[in-house]
Amino acid sequence: MRAVYATDLSSAIDTAIDSRVCLKCLGRYGIKEIDLITVTSPNVTTGMPGSDIGSRTKKGLERQKTQLESEGFTVNTHVVRGTPHRRINGLAEQVHADLIIAGSRGQSPLKQRFIGGTVKNLARTTVSPLLVQRIVRRDGSPEVANKHLFQRMLYATDFSENAERAFEQFKRTRTATHEATLLHVAPPERRAGGEEVEDAEERLESMAESLQEKGIETTTMLREGEAVEEILAAEDEVDPTTILLGGRGRSRLRRLLLGSTSEDVTARADSNVLLVPPAR
């Protein structure tokens, strides 16, 4: 399996790549080959007199490549110009990537999590499953929020076709996942025309049984309210290492997990997020 790893060559991404635990989790997911990509501005000319941008970029990529290779990955490096999310998606399509990995960092004084424009745009447009790896700053230094990427999974579903596609990710994370919480959020009663999935509990239990057969300790959770707020409330309650959900899911009964829901969860969650796009 192959992953495209987006890097801005910052110390934050160095921290993620230097984490042996994180890299072992990617290996257990099945990743063997990594395409390390950095996207520079089309307005920057590396050959300008006095500019050492090209040299610094090369050294930064080589440093990260060496670390990844030391953990057994085959690594290709790419330096391209253009709009980051478009070039990242373009490479993912070109190499038939099974996963795109992007780091997310930053925190406002109001303790609301923010993600950069690149990750936000990737969450909206990704052509492959997207792993947003949360990087936080503690004691002035960047640190990976959850090193065991897939150890505790919170899976949010509206039972749409794309939510079912997201559930298939457990086949890849099964050797790394110890615990899973399966969550369905019913629309609030006050919402006009809000339609509930009448057999939601039974469907969750059926999925839970399939994971328990794989040795994953699984619980189910039903909540009612606005999808984003309830998913984040569940995150506070169960403390997952990664939230798993489908992007732009649309159920047969009613569109519950809106495109903006997956993007808002990706932006506001404290955990890593594994976002699965619709089939193309």
PDB file of C-alpha atoms in Angstrom:
ATOM      1  CA  MET A   1       0.000   0.000   0.000  1.00  0.00           C
ATOM      2  CA  ARG A   2       1.088   3.549  -0.730  1.00  0.00           C
ATOM      3  CA  ALA A   3       0.625   6.880   1.053  1.00  0.00           C
ATOM      4  CA  VAL A   4       1.129  10.476   0.028  1.00  0.00           C
ATOM      5  CA  TYR A   5       2.587  12.392   2.970  1.00  0.00           C
ATOM      6  CA  ALA A   6       2.220  16.180   2.757  1.00  0.00           C
ATOM      7  CA  THR A   7       5.004  18.135   4.447  1.00  0.00           C
ATOM      8  CA  ASP A   8       5.803  21.812   4.835  1.00  0.00           C
ATOM      9  CA  LEU A   9       9.221  20.791   6.255  1.00  0.00           C
ATOM     10  CA  SER A  10       8.346  22.410   9.581  1.00  0.00           C
ATOM     11  CA  SER A  11       9.392  21.200  13.019  1.00  0.00           C
ATOM     12  CA  ALA A  12       5.777  20.120  13.563  1.00  0.00           C
ATOM     13  CA  ILE A  13       5.925  17.643  10.671  1.00  0.00           C
ATOM     14  CA  ASP A  14       9.426  16.602  11.786  1.00  0.00           C
ATOM     15  CA  THR A  15       7.847  15.660  15.110  1.00  0.00           C
ATOM     16  CA  ALA A  16       5.285  13.395  13.442  1.00  0.00           C
ATOM     17  CA  ILE A  17       7.839  11.770  11.168  1.00  0.00           C
ATOM     18  CA  ASP A  18      10.252  11.279  14.080  1.00  0.00           C
ATOM     19  CA  SER A  19       7.616   9.380  16.075  1.00  0.00           C
ATOM     20  CA  ARG A  20       8.416   5.672  15.743  1.00  0.00           C
ATOM     21  CA  VAL A  21       5.040   4.817  17.274  1.00  0.00           C
ATOM     22  CA  CYS A  22       3.177   6.796  14.587  1.00  0.00           C
ATOM     23  CA  LEU A  23       5.218   5.211  11.831  1.00  0.00           C
ATOM     24  CA  LYS A  24       4.655   1.720  13.207  1.00  0.00           C
ATOM     25  CA  CYS A  25       0.914   2.453  13.158  1.00  0.00           C
ATOM     26  CA  LEU A  26       1.164   3.368   9.476  1.00  0.00           C
ATOM     27  CA  GLY A  27       3.014   0.117   8.881  1.00  0.00           C
ATOM     28  CA  ARG A  28       0.272  -1.842  10.636  1.00  0.00           C
ATOM     29  CA  TYR A  29      -2.259  -0.037   8.446  1.00  0.00           C
ATOM     30  CA  GLY A  30      -0.396  -1.580   5.531  1.00  0.00           C
ATOM     31  CA  ILE A  31       1.653   1.325   4.203  1.00  0.00           C
ATOM     32  CA  LYS A  32       4.912   0.212   2.612  1.00  0.00           C
ATOM     33  CA  GLU A  33       5.715   3.084   0.263  1.00  0.00           C
ATOM     34  CA  ILE A  34       5.493   6.824   0.973  1.00  0.00           C
ATOM     35  CA  ASP A  35       5.501   9.738  -1.459  1.00  0.00           C
ATOM     36  CA  LEU A  36       6.756  12.720   0.497  1.00  0.00           C
ATOM     37  CA  ILE A  37       5.516  15.925  -1.134  1.00  0.00           C
ATOM     38  CA  THR A  38       6.138  19.587  -0.419  1.00  0.00           C
ATOM     39  CA  VAL A  39       4.409  22.310  -2.408  1.00  0.00           C
ATOM     40  CA  THR A  40       6.086  25.665  -2.900  1.00  0.00           C
ATOM     41  CA  SER A  41       4.476  28.908  -3.981  1.00  0.00           C
ATOM     42  CA  PRO A  42       4.421  29.487  -7.743  1.00  0.00           C
ATOM     43  CA  ASN A  43       5.756  32.973  -6.989  1.00  0.00           C
ATOM     44  CA  VAL A  44       8.955  31.665  -5.403  1.00  0.00           C
ATOM     45  CA  THR A  45      11.925  31.203  -7.720  1.00  0.00           C
ATOM     46  CA  THR A  46      14.541  28.931  -6.207  1.00  0.00           C
ATOM     47  CA  GLY A  47      17.188  30.142  -8.614  1.00  0.00           C
ATOM     48  CA  MET A  48      17.000  33.796  -7.603  1.00  0.00           C
ATOM     49  CA  PRO A  49      20.377  35.305  -6.645  1.00  0.00           C
ATOM     50  CA  GLY A  50      20.939  34.996  -2.901  1.00  0.00           C
ATOM     51  CA  SER A  51      18.060  32.546  -2.464  1.00  0.00           C
ATOM     52  CA  ASP A  52      18.762  29.281  -0.639  1.00  0.00           C
ATOM     53  CA  ILE A  53      15.145  28.066  -0.703  1.00  0.00           C
ATOM     54  CA  GLY A  54      15.987  25.209  -3.053  1.00  0.00           C
ATOM     55  CA  SER A  55      18.879  24.056  -0.901  1.00  0.00           C
ATOM     56  CA  ARG A  56      16.865  24.237   2.329  1.00  0.00           C
ATOM     57  CA  THR A  57      13.961  22.377   0.732  1.00  0.00           C
ATOM     58  CA  LYS A  58      16.253  19.620  -0.510  1.00  0.00           C
ATOM     59  CA  LYS A  59      17.919  19.247   2.891  1.00  0.00           C
ATOM     60  CA  GLY A  60      14.584  19.214   4.704  1.00  0.00           C
ATOM     61  CA  LEU A  61      13.132  16.540   2.428  1.00  0.00           C
ATOM     62  CA  GLU A  62      16.285  14.443   2.658  1.00  0.00           C
ATOM     63  CA  ARG A  63      16.161  14.604   6.464  1.00  0.00           C
ATOM     64  CA  GLN A  64      12.546  13.427   6.554  1.00  0.00           C
ATOM     65  CA  LYS A  65      13.153  10.823   3.865  1.00  0.00           C
ATOM     66  CA  THR A  66      16.046   9.347   5.849  1.00  0.00           C
ATOM     67  CA  GLN A  67      13.878   9.058   8.962  1.00  0.00           C
ATOM     68  CA  LEU A  68      11.089   7.298   7.073  1.00  0.00           C
ATOM     69  CA  GLU A  69      13.537   4.940   5.376  1.00  0.00           C
ATOM     70  CA  SER A  70      15.059   4.041   8.732  1.00  0.00           C
ATOM     71  CA  GLU A  71      11.652   2.618   9.685  1.00  0.00           C
ATOM     72  CA  GLY A  72      11.545   0.436   6.595  1.00  0.00           C
ATOM     73  CA  PHE A  73       9.452   2.529   4.179  1.00  0.00           C
ATOM     74  CA  THR A  74      10.294   3.016   0.527  1.00  0.00           C
ATOM     75  CA  VAL A  75      10.294   6.785   0.037  1.00  0.00           C
ATOM     76  CA  ASN A  76       9.926   9.011  -3.032  1.00  0.00           C
ATOM     77  CA  THR A  77      10.255  12.786  -2.756  1.00  0.00           C
ATOM     78  CA  HIS A  78       8.427  15.447  -4.764  1.00  0.00           C
ATOM     79  CA  VAL A  79       8.929  19.215  -4.832  1.00  0.00           C
ATOM     80  CA  VAL A  80       6.207  20.921  -6.848  1.00  0.00           C
ATOM     81  CA  ARG A  81       4.727  24.383  -7.284  1.00  0.00           C
ATOM     82  CA  GLY A  82       1.102  25.369  -7.215  1.00  0.00           C
ATOM     83  CA  THR A  83      -1.963  25.178  -4.999  1.00  0.00           C
ATOM     84  CA  PRO A  84      -1.118  22.670  -2.244  1.00  0.00           C
ATOM     85  CA  HIS A  85      -4.336  20.645  -2.004  1.00  0.00           C
ATOM     86  CA  ARG A  86      -4.616  20.364  -5.788  1.00  0.00           C
ATOM     87  CA  ARG A  87      -1.038  19.193  -6.207  1.00  0.00           C
ATOM     88  CA  ILE A  88      -1.374  16.740  -3.291  1.00  0.00           C
ATOM     89  CA  ASN A  89      -4.582  15.292  -4.743  1.00  0.00           C
ATOM     90  CA  GLY A  90      -2.996  15.211  -8.188  1.00  0.00           C
ATOM     91  CA  LEU A  91      -0.070  13.150  -6.909  1.00  0.00           C
ATOM     92  CA  ALA A  92      -2.410  10.855  -4.982  1.00  0.00           C
ATOM     93  CA  GLU A  93      -4.337  10.148  -8.177  1.00  0.00           C
ATOM     94  CA  GLN A  94      -1.151   9.667 -10.174  1.00  0.00           C
ATOM     95  CA  VAL A  95       0.337   7.054  -7.806  1.00  0.00           C
ATOM     96  CA  HIS A  96      -3.032   5.514  -6.832  1.00  0.00           C
ATOM     97  CA  ALA A  97      -2.449   6.353  -3.166  1.00  0.00           C
ATOM     98  CA  ASP A  98      -4.344   4.374  -0.531  1.00  0.00           C
ATOM     99  CA  LEU A  99      -3.957   7.176   2.010  1.00  0.00           C
ATOM    100  CA  ILE A 100      -3.120  10.878   2.201  1.00  0.00           C
ATOM    101  CA  ILE A 101      -1.485  12.074   5.431  1.00  0.00           C
ATOM    102  CA  ALA A 102      -1.434  15.712   6.525  1.00  0.00           C
ATOM    103  CA  GLY A 103      -0.464  17.283   9.823  1.00  0.00           C
ATOM    104  CA  SER A 104      -2.688  19.806  11.553  1.00  0.00           C
ATOM    105  CA  ARG A 105      -1.581  22.161  14.264  1.00  0.00           C
ATOM    106  CA  GLY A 106      -2.553  25.341  16.079  1.00  0.00           C
ATOM    107  CA  GLN A 107      -4.820  26.515  18.858  1.00  0.00           C
ATOM    108  CA  SER A 108      -6.547  29.851  19.407  1.00  0.00           C
ATOM    109  CA  PRO A 109      -6.726  31.655  22.768  1.00  0.00           C
ATOM    110  CA  LEU A 110     -10.362  30.497  22.938  1.00  0.00           C
ATOM    111  CA  LYS A 111      -9.177  26.866  22.761  1.00  0.00           C
ATOM    112  CA  GLN A 112     -10.891  26.274  19.432  1.00  0.00           C
ATOM    113  CA  ARG A 113      -8.893  24.065  17.121  1.00  0.00           C
ATOM    114  CA  PHE A 114      -8.055  25.466  13.737  1.00  0.00           C
ATOM    115  CA  ILE A 115      -6.497  23.806  10.721  1.00  0.00           C
ATOM    116  CA  GLY A 116      -4.589  25.471   7.959  1.00  0.00           C
ATOM    117  CA  GLY A 117      -6.066  26.190   4.594  1.00  0.00           C
ATOM    118  CA  THR A 118      -4.354  23.195   2.991  1.00  0.00           C
ATOM    119  CA  VAL A 119      -5.844  20.640   5.371  1.00  0.00           C
ATOM    120  CA  LYS A 120      -9.223  22.361   5.247  1.00  0.00           C
ATOM    121  CA  ASN A 121      -9.216  22.170   1.465  1.00  0.00           C
ATOM    122  CA  LEU A 122      -8.037  18.561   1.530  1.00  0.00           C
ATOM    123  CA  ALA A 123     -10.911  17.670   3.855  1.00  0.00           C
ATOM    124  CA  ARG A 124     -13.277  19.077   1.245  1.00  0.00           C
ATOM    125  CA  THR A 125     -11.661  17.622  -1.880  1.00  0.00           C
ATOM    126  CA  THR A 126      -9.549  14.583  -0.969  1.00  0.00           C
ATOM    127  CA  VAL A 127      -9.479  11.816  -3.560  1.00  0.00           C
ATOM    128  CA  SER A 128      -8.184   9.177  -1.108  1.00  0.00           C
ATOM    129  CA  PRO A 129      -8.825   8.454   2.574  1.00  0.00           C
ATOM    130  CA  LEU A 130      -7.301  11.388   4.444  1.00  0.00           C
ATOM    131  CA  LEU A 131      -5.555  11.005   7.797  1.00  0.00           C
ATOM    132  CA  VAL A 132      -5.317  14.361   9.569  1.00  0.00           C
ATOM    133  CA  GLN A 133      -2.677  13.923  12.242  1.00  0.00           C
ATOM    134  CA  ARG A 134      -3.141  16.297  15.144  1.00  0.00           C
ATOM    135  CA  ILE A 135       0.001  18.072  16.311  1.00  0.00           C
ATOM    136  CA  VAL A 136      -0.160  20.255  19.415  1.00  0.00           C
ATOM    137  CA  ARG A 137       2.275  22.587  21.114  1.00  0.00           C
ATOM    138  CA  ARG A 138       3.208  21.687  24.675  1.00  0.00           C
ATOM    139  CA  ASP A 139       5.795  23.571  26.687  1.00  0.00           C
ATOM    140  CA  GLY A 140       6.646  25.518  23.548  1.00  0.00           C
ATOM    141  CA  SER A 141       7.463  22.472  21.417  1.00  0.00           C
ATOM    142  CA  PRO A 142       5.363  20.575  18.871  1.00  0.00           C
ATOM    143  CA  GLU A 143       4.135  17.169  19.962  1.00  0.00           C
ATOM    144  CA  VAL A 144       1.943  14.514  18.381  1.00  0.00           C
ATOM    145  CA  ALA A 145      -1.389  14.520  20.213  1.00  0.00           C
ATOM    146  CA  ASN A 146      -2.021  10.778  19.794  1.00  0.00           C
ATOM    147  CA  LYS A 147       0.934   8.625  18.799  1.00  0.00           C
ATOM    148  CA  HIS A 148      -1.088   5.399  18.653  1.00  0.00           C
ATOM    149  CA  LEU A 149      -3.008   6.539  15.600  1.00  0.00           C
ATOM    150  CA  PHE A 150      -5.680   3.845  15.431  1.00  0.00           C
ATOM    151  CA  GLN A 151      -5.706   2.420  18.951  1.00  0.00           C
ATOM    152  CA  ARG A 152      -9.079   3.878  19.993  1.00  0.00           C
ATOM    153  CA  MET A 153     -11.465   4.677  17.160  1.00  0.00           C
ATOM    154  CA  LEU A 154     -14.659   6.721  17.275  1.00  0.00           C
ATOM    155  CA  TYR A 155     -16.698   5.887  14.176  1.00  0.00           C
ATOM    156  CA  ALA A 156     -19.589   8.241  13.348  1.00  0.00           C
ATOM    157  CA  THR A 157     -22.229   6.944  10.937  1.00  0.00           C
ATOM    158  CA  ASP A 158     -25.504   8.041   9.387  1.00  0.00           C
ATOM    159  CA  PHE A 159     -25.751   4.604   7.682  1.00  0.00           C
ATOM    160  CA  SER A 160     -25.210   6.178   4.279  1.00  0.00           C
ATOM    161  CA  GLU A 161     -23.304   4.395   1.549  1.00  0.00           C
ATOM    162  CA  ASN A 162     -20.254   6.523   2.199  1.00  0.00           C
ATOM    163  CA  ALA A 163     -20.412   5.912   5.945  1.00  0.00           C
ATOM    164  CA  GLU A 164     -20.333   2.211   5.112  1.00  0.00           C
ATOM    165  CA  ARG A 165     -17.234   2.859   2.990  1.00  0.00           C
ATOM    166  CA  ALA A 166     -15.623   4.490   6.003  1.00  0.00           C
ATOM    167  CA  PHE A 167     -16.447   1.458   8.162  1.00  0.00           C
ATOM    168  CA  GLU A 168     -14.387  -0.672   5.760  1.00  0.00           C
ATOM    169  CA  GLN A 169     -11.305   1.108   7.124  1.00  0.00           C
ATOM    170  CA  PHE A 170     -11.468  -1.206  10.134  1.00  0.00           C
ATOM    171  CA  LYS A 171     -10.199  -3.963   7.837  1.00  0.00           C
ATOM    172  CA  ARG A 172      -6.973  -1.983   7.511  1.00  0.00           C
ATOM    173  CA  THR A 173      -6.694  -0.789  11.099  1.00  0.00           C
ATOM    174  CA  ARG A 174      -7.762  -4.047  12.775  1.00  0.00           C
ATOM    175  CA  THR A 175      -4.254  -5.016  13.932  1.00  0.00           C
ATOM    176  CA  ALA A 176      -3.735  -1.542  15.391  1.00  0.00           C
ATOM    177  CA  THR A 177      -7.227  -0.939  16.837  1.00  0.00           C
ATOM    178  CA  HIS A 178      -7.923  -2.157  20.381  1.00  0.00           C
ATOM    179  CA  GLU A 179     -11.147  -0.268  21.113  1.00  0.00           C
ATOM    180  CA  ALA A 180     -13.927   1.185  18.974  1.00  0.00           C
ATOM    181  CA  THR A 181     -17.025   3.249  19.699  1.00  0.00           C
ATOM    182  CA  LEU A 182     -19.737   3.245  17.045  1.00  0.00           C
ATOM    183  CA  LEU A 183     -21.840   6.421  17.108  1.00  0.00           C
ATOM    184  CA  HIS A 184     -25.074   7.425  15.407  1.00  0.00           C
ATOM    185  CA  VAL A 185     -26.519  10.913  15.860  1.00  0.00           C
ATOM    186  CA  ALA A 186     -30.265  11.248  15.278  1.00  0.00           C
ATOM    187  CA  PRO A 187     -31.512  14.672  14.164  1.00  0.00           C
ATOM    188  CA  PRO A 188     -33.094  16.804  16.910  1.00  0.00           C
ATOM    189  CA  GLU A 189     -36.840  16.436  17.335  1.00  0.00           C
ATOM    190  CA  ARG A 190     -37.355  20.147  16.713  1.00  0.00           C
ATOM    191  CA  ARG A 191     -35.972  19.860  13.181  1.00  0.00           C
ATOM    192  CA  ALA A 192     -38.840  19.991  10.732  1.00  0.00           C
ATOM    193  CA  GLY A 193     -38.973  16.809   8.711  1.00  0.00           C
ATOM    194  CA  GLY A 194     -36.141  15.213  10.688  1.00  0.00           C
ATOM    195  CA  GLU A 195     -36.271  11.502   9.937  1.00  0.00           C
ATOM    196  CA  GLU A 196     -34.723   8.945  12.248  1.00  0.00           C
ATOM    197  CA  VAL A 197     -33.223   5.605  11.364  1.00  0.00           C
ATOM    198  CA  GLU A 198     -35.641   3.372  13.236  1.00  0.00           C
ATOM    199  CA  ASP A 199     -33.324   0.371  13.457  1.00  0.00           C
ATOM    200  CA  ALA A 200     -30.192   2.379  14.301  1.00  0.00           C
ATOM    201  CA  GLU A 201     -29.494   0.510  17.524  1.00  0.00           C
ATOM    202  CA  GLU A 202     -29.759  -2.894  15.854  1.00  0.00           C
ATOM    203  CA  ARG A 203     -27.547  -1.805  12.979  1.00  0.00           C
ATOM    204  CA  LEU A 204     -24.904  -0.484  15.353  1.00  0.00           C
ATOM    205  CA  GLU A 205     -24.987  -3.730  17.327  1.00  0.00           C
ATOM    206  CA  SER A 206     -24.545  -5.739  14.132  1.00  0.00           C
ATOM    207  CA  MET A 207     -21.470  -3.705  13.204  1.00  0.00           C
ATOM    208  CA  ALA A 208     -20.158  -4.008  16.755  1.00  0.00           C
ATOM    209  CA  GLU A 209     -20.416  -7.797  16.578  1.00  0.00           C
ATOM    210  CA  SER A 210     -18.372  -7.848  13.371  1.00  0.00           C
ATOM    211  CA  LEU A 211     -15.598  -5.842  15.062  1.00  0.00           C
ATOM    212  CA  GLN A 212     -15.689  -7.919  18.226  1.00  0.00           C
ATOM    213  CA  GLU A 213     -15.128 -11.000  16.072  1.00  0.00           C
ATOM    214  CA  LYS A 214     -11.885  -9.328  14.975  1.00  0.00           C
ATOM    215  CA  GLY A 215     -10.841  -8.923  18.619  1.00  0.00           C
ATOM    216  CA  ILE A 216     -11.735  -5.225  18.880  1.00  0.00           C
ATOM    217  CA  GLU A 217     -13.488  -4.227  22.105  1.00  0.00           C
ATOM    218  CA  THR A 218     -16.534  -2.332  20.812  1.00  0.00           C
ATOM    219  CA  THR A 219     -19.307  -0.232  22.322  1.00  0.00           C
ATOM    220  CA  THR A 220     -22.194   1.589  20.659  1.00  0.00           C
ATOM    221  CA  MET A 221     -23.603   5.037  21.305  1.00  0.00           C
ATOM    222  CA  LEU A 222     -26.829   6.760  20.208  1.00  0.00           C
ATOM    223  CA  ARG A 223     -27.142  10.530  20.587  1.00  0.00           C
ATOM    224  CA  GLU A 224     -29.623  13.134  19.431  1.00  0.00           C
ATOM    225  CA  GLY A 225     -28.861  16.639  18.259  1.00  0.00           C
ATOM    226  CA  GLU A 226     -26.709  18.501  15.766  1.00  0.00           C
ATOM    227  CA  ALA A 227     -24.201  16.109  14.210  1.00  0.00           C
ATOM    228  CA  VAL A 228     -21.000  18.121  14.702  1.00  0.00           C
ATOM    229  CA  GLU A 229     -21.699  19.031  18.321  1.00  0.00           C
ATOM    230  CA  GLU A 230     -22.703  15.501  19.270  1.00  0.00           C
ATOM    231  CA  ILE A 231     -19.680  13.929  17.581  1.00  0.00           C
ATOM    232  CA  LEU A 232     -17.398  16.325  19.449  1.00  0.00           C
ATOM    233  CA  ALA A 233     -19.253  15.641  22.700  1.00  0.00           C
ATOM    234  CA  ALA A 234     -18.735  11.923  22.149  1.00  0.00           C
ATOM    235  CA  GLU A 235     -15.068  12.607  21.508  1.00  0.00           C
ATOM    236  CA  ASP A 236     -14.794  14.301  24.914  1.00  0.00           C
ATOM    237  CA  GLU A 237     -16.506  11.324  26.508  1.00  0.00           C
ATOM    238  CA  VAL A 238     -14.566   8.414  25.001  1.00  0.00           C
ATOM    239  CA  ASP A 239     -11.196  10.114  24.247  1.00  0.00           C
ATOM    240  CA  PRO A 240     -10.417   8.378  20.926  1.00  0.00           C
ATOM    241  CA  THR A 241      -7.060   8.568  19.213  1.00  0.00           C
ATOM    242  CA  THR A 242      -8.823   8.919  15.843  1.00  0.00           C
ATOM    243  CA  ILE A 243     -12.311   9.835  14.651  1.00  0.00           C
ATOM    244  CA  LEU A 244     -13.408   7.885  11.573  1.00  0.00           C
ATOM    245  CA  LEU A 245     -16.147   9.232   9.317  1.00  0.00           C
ATOM    246  CA  GLY A 246     -17.239   9.525   5.712  1.00  0.00           C
ATOM    247  CA  GLY A 247     -17.028  12.797   3.852  1.00  0.00           C
ATOM    248  CA  ARG A 248     -20.140  14.265   2.237  1.00  0.00           C
ATOM    249  CA  GLY A 249     -22.248  11.264   3.183  1.00  0.00           C
ATOM    250  CA  ARG A 250     -25.896  11.208   2.149  1.00  0.00           C
ATOM    251  CA  SER A 251     -28.298   8.700   3.665  1.00  0.00           C
ATOM    252  CA  ARG A 252     -31.328   7.408   1.783  1.00  0.00           C
ATOM    253  CA  LEU A 253     -33.627   8.890   4.439  1.00  0.00           C
ATOM    254  CA  ARG A 254     -32.055  12.290   4.939  1.00  0.00           C
ATOM    255  CA  ARG A 255     -28.722  13.981   4.530  1.00  0.00           C
ATOM    256  CA  LEU A 256     -27.395  13.895   8.104  1.00  0.00           C
ATOM    257  CA  LEU A 257     -23.625  13.950   7.823  1.00  0.00           C
ATOM    258  CA  LEU A 258     -23.369  16.977   5.566  1.00  0.00           C
ATOM    259  CA  GLY A 259     -20.184  17.806   3.735  1.00  0.00           C
ATOM    260  CA  SER A 260     -19.660  20.641   6.193  1.00  0.00           C
ATOM    261  CA  THR A 261     -20.087  18.214   9.093  1.00  0.00           C
ATOM    262  CA  SER A 262     -17.027  16.192   8.180  1.00  0.00           C
ATOM    263  CA  GLU A 263     -15.067  19.370   7.522  1.00  0.00           C
ATOM    264  CA  ASP A 264     -16.156  20.955  10.818  1.00  0.00           C
ATOM    265  CA  VAL A 265     -15.267  17.832  12.782  1.00  0.00           C
ATOM    266  CA  THR A 266     -11.880  17.725  11.077  1.00  0.00           C
ATOM    267  CA  ALA A 267     -11.287  21.360  11.990  1.00  0.00           C
ATOM    268  CA  ARG A 268     -12.499  21.250  15.589  1.00  0.00           C
ATOM    269  CA  ALA A 269     -11.613  17.798  16.897  1.00  0.00           C
ATOM    270  CA  ASP A 270      -8.749  17.269  19.327  1.00  0.00           C
ATOM    271  CA  SER A 271      -8.150  13.764  17.959  1.00  0.00           C
ATOM    272  CA  ASN A 272      -6.737  12.638  14.664  1.00  0.00           C
ATOM    273  CA  VAL A 273      -9.369  12.315  11.936  1.00  0.00           C
ATOM    274  CA  LEU A 274      -9.577   9.619   9.254  1.00  0.00           C
ATOM    275  CA  LEU A 275     -11.886  10.976   6.556  1.00  0.00           C
ATOM    276  CA  VAL A 276     -13.074   8.696   3.744  1.00  0.00           C
ATOM    277  CA  PRO A 277     -14.307  10.376   0.537  1.00  0.00           C
ATOM    278  CA  PRO A 278     -17.165   9.089  -1.612  1.00  0.00           C
ATOM    279  CA  ALA A 279     -16.484   6.545  -4.337  1.00  0.00           C
ATOM    280  CA  ARG A 280     -15.516   8.263  -7.553  1.00  0.00           C
TER     281      ARG A 280
END
